[in-house]
Coordinates of C-alpha atoms in Angstrom, one line a residue:
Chain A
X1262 CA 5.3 -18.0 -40.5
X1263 CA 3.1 -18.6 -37.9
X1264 CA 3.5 -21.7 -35.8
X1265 CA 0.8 -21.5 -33.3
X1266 CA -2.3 -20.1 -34.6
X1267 CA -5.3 -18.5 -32.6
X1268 CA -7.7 -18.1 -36.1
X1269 CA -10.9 -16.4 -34.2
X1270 CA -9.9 -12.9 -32.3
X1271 CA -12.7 -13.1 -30.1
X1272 CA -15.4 -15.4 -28.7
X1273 CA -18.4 -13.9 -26.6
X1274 CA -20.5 -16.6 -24.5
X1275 CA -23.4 -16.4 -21.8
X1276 CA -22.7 -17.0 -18.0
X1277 CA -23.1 -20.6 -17.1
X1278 CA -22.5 -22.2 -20.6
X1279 CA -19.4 -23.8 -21.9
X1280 CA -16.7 -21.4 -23.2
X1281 CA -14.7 -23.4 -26.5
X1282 CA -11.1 -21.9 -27.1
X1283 CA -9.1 -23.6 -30.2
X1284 CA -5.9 -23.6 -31.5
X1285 CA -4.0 -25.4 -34.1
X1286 CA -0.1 -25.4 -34.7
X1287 CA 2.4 -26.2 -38.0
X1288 CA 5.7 -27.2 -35.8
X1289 CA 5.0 -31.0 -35.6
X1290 CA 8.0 -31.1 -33.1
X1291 CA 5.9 -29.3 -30.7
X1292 CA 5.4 -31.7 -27.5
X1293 CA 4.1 -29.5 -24.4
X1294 CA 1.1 -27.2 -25.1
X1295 CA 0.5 -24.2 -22.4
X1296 CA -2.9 -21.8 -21.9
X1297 CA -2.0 -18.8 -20.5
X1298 CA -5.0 -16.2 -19.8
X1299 CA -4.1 -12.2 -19.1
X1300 CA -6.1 -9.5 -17.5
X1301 CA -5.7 -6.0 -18.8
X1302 CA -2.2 -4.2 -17.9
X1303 CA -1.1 -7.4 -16.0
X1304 CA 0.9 -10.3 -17.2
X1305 CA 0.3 -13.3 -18.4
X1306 CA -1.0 -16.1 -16.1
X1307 CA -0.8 -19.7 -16.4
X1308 CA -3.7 -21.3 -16.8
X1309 CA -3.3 -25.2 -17.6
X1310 CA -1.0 -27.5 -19.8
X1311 CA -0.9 -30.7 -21.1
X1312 CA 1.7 -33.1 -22.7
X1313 CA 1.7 -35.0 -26.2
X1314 CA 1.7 -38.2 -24.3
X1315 CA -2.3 -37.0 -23.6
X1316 CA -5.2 -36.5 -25.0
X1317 CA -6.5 -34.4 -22.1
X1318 CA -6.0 -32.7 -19.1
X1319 CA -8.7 -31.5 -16.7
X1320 CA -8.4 -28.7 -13.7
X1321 CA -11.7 -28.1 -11.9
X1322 CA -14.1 -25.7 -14.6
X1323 CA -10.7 -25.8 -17.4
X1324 CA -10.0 -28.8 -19.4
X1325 CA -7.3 -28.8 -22.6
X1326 CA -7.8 -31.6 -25.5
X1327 CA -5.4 -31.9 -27.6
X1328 CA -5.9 -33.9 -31.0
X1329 CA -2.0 -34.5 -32.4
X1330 CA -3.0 -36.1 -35.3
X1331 CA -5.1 -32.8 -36.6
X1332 CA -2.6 -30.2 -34.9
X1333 CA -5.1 -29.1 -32.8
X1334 CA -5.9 -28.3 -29.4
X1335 CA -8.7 -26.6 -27.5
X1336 CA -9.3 -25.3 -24.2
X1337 CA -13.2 -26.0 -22.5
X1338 CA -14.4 -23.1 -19.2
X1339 CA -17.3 -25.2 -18.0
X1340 CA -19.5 -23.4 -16.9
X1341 CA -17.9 -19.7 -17.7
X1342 CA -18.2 -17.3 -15.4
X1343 CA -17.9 -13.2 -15.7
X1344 CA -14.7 -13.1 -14.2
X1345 CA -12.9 -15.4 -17.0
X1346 CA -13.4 -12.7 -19.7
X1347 CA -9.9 -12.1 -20.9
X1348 CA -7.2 -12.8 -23.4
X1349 CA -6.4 -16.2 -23.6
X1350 CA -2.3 -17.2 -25.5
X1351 CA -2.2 -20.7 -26.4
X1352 CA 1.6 -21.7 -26.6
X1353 CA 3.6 -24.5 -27.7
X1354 CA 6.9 -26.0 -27.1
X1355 CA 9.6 -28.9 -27.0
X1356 CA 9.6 -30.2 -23.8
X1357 CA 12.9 -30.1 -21.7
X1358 CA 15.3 -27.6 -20.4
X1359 CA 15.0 -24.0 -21.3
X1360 CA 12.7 -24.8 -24.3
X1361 CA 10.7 -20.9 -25.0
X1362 CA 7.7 -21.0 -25.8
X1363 CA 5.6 -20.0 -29.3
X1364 CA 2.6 -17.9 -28.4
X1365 CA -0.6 -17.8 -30.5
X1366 CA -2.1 -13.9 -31.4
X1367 CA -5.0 -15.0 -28.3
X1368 CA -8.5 -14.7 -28.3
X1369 CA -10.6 -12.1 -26.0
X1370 CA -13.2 -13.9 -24.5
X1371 CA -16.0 -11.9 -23.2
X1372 CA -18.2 -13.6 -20.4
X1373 CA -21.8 -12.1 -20.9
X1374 CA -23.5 -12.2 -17.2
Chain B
X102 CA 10.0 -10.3 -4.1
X103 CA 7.1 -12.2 -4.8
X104 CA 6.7 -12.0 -8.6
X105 CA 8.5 -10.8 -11.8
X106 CA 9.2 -6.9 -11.5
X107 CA 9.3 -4.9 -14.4
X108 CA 10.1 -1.1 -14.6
X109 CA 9.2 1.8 -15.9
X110 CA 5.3 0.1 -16.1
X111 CA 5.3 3.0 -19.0
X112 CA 7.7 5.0 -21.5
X113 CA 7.1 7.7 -23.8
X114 CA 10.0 8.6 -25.9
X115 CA 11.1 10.4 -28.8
X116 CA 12.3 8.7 -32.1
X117 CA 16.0 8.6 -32.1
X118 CA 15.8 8.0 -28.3
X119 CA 17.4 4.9 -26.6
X120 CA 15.3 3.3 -24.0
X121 CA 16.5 1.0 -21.3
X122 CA 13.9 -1.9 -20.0
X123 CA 14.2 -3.4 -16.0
X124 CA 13.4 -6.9 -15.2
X125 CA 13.9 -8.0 -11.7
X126 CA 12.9 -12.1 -11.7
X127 CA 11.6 -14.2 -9.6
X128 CA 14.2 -15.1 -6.8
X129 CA 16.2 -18.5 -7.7
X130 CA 14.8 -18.6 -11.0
X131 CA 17.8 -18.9 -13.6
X132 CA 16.1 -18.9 -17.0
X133 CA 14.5 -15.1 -18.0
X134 CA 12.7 -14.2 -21.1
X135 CA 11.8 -11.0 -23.0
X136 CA 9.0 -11.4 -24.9
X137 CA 6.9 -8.0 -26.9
X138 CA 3.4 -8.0 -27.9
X139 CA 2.6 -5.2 -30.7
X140 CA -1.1 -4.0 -31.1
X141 CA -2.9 -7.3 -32.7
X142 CA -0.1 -9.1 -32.3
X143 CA 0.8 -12.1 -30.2
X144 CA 4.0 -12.6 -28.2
X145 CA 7.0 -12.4 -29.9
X146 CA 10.2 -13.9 -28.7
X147 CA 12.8 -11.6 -28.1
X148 CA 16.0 -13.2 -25.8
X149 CA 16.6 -16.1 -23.2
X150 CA 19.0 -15.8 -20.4
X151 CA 20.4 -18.8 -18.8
X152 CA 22.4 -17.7 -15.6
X153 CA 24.1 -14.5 -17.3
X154 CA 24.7 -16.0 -20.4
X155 CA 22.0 -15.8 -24.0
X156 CA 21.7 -19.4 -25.6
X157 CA 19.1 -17.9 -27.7
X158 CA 18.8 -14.3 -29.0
X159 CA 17.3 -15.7 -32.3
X160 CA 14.2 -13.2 -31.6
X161 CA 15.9 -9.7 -31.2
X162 CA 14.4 -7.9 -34.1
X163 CA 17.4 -6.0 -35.4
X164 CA 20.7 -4.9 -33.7
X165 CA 19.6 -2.3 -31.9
X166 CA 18.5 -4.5 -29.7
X167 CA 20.7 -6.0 -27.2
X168 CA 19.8 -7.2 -23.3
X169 CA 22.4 -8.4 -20.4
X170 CA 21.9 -10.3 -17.7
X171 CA 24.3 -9.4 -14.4
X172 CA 24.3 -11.6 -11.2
X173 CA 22.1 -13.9 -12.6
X174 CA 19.4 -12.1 -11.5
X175 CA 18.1 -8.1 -12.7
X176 CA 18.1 -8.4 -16.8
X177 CA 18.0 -4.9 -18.9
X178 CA 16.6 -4.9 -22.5
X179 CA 18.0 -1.7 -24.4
X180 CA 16.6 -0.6 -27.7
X181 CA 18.7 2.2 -29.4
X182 CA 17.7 4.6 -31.8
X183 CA 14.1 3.7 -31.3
X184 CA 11.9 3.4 -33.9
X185 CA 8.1 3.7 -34.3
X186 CA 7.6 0.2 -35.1
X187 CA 9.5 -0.6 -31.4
X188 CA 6.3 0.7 -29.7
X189 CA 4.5 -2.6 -27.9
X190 CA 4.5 -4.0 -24.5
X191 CA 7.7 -5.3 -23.5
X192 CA 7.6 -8.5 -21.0
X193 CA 9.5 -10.1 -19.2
X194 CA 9.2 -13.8 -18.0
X195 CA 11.4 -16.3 -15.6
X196 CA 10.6 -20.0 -15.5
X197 CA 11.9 -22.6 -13.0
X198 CA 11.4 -26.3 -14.7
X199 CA 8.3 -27.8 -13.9
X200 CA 7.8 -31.2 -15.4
X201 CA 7.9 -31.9 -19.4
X202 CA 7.8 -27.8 -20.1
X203 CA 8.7 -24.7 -18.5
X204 CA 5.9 -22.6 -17.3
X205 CA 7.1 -19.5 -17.5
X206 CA 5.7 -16.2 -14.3
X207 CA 5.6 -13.2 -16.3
X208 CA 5.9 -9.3 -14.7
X209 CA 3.0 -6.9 -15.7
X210 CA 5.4 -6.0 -18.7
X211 CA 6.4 -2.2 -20.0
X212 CA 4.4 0.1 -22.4
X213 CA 6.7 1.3 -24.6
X214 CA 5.1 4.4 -27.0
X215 CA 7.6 5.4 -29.6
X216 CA 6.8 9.3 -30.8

């Protein structure tokens, strides 16, 4: 059963515009969401987080909503640039000491230049 | 070093074979993670460390797979008899808290390719 849930494999968008990443999760004891974005043959990286005591969370072009009510979270690249293509893992947790975290399947985004 | 070290960055073995995994963490970080990501797949829990010892090892897959931790530090993740289905990229991740959650600095991970 999947708890964290990427539903669209792929997204392809034009330099410049808005790039619109969603996920939605099951576990309602979730409490810390995570976006982590990964290159080809590299690991990884973290990208931005936010708690469930917000509704947003902004960090320069990357800002995360998250909507607790609807399970549901999305992550905005505004504007999207060429070098943001890559896979994007949204991931979930309880927040607090050694909590792992529940990774979505991604989503490939393709920045078109 | 500076980052999470994994090695070999690839393995091709033979069904039947057992396989060892490397994962040198981030120095002073005491929680570790192995995580796998099969083809289409997302990343799958495998095994936390904290310090030496496995709180959770809710993810290994069957029980030919086991992992140790020694010196708090360098983590192996061993998969015996290996099977077709074990072929993914293995990754490893440590994780100092930061805040609420733990973000977690993952190595470049290990292609495994089961024959």
């Amino acid at each position: 059963d999947q708890q964290v849930k990427q539903n669209s494999p792929s997204l392809s968008v034009q330099e410049g515009r808005i790039s619109i990443l969603n996920c939605d999760y099951t576990n309602s004891m979730f409490d810390y969401f995570l976006w982590y974005k990964k290159y080809p043959a590299e690991g990884p990286t973290f990208l931005i987080s936010i708690s469930s005591i917000k509704d947003k969370n902004e960090d320069g072009r990357f800002t995360v909503f998250l909507n607790k009510s609807a399970k549901h979270l999305s992550l905005h690249i505004v504007p999207s640039q060429p070098g943001d293509s890559a896979v994007y893992f949204c991931a979930a947790t309880r927040a607090g000491a050694n909590s792992k975290l529940t990774f979505g399947k991604g989503i490939t985004l393709s920045v078109r230049p | 070093g500076a980052g999470v070290s994994q090695s070999p960055s690839n393995k091709v073995t033979e069904k039947g074979k057992d396989v060892e995994l490397r994962c040198d963490p981030i120095s002073g970080h005491t929680a570790l993670y192995w995580y796998r990501q099969s083809l289409g797949q997302g990343l799958e829990f495998l095994i936390y460390f904290q310090g030496n010892s496995a709180p959770d090892k809710s993810g290994l897959p069957s029980d030919r797979f086991s992992a140790e931790r020694t010196g708090g530090s360098v983590s192996t993740l061993t998969i015996q008899r290996t099977q077709q289905e074990d072929s993914a990229v293995y990754l490893c991740a440590s994780s100092v808290i930061a805040g609420m959650g733990e973000k977690l600095f993952f190595g470049s991970g290990t292609q495994l390719s089961v024959l």
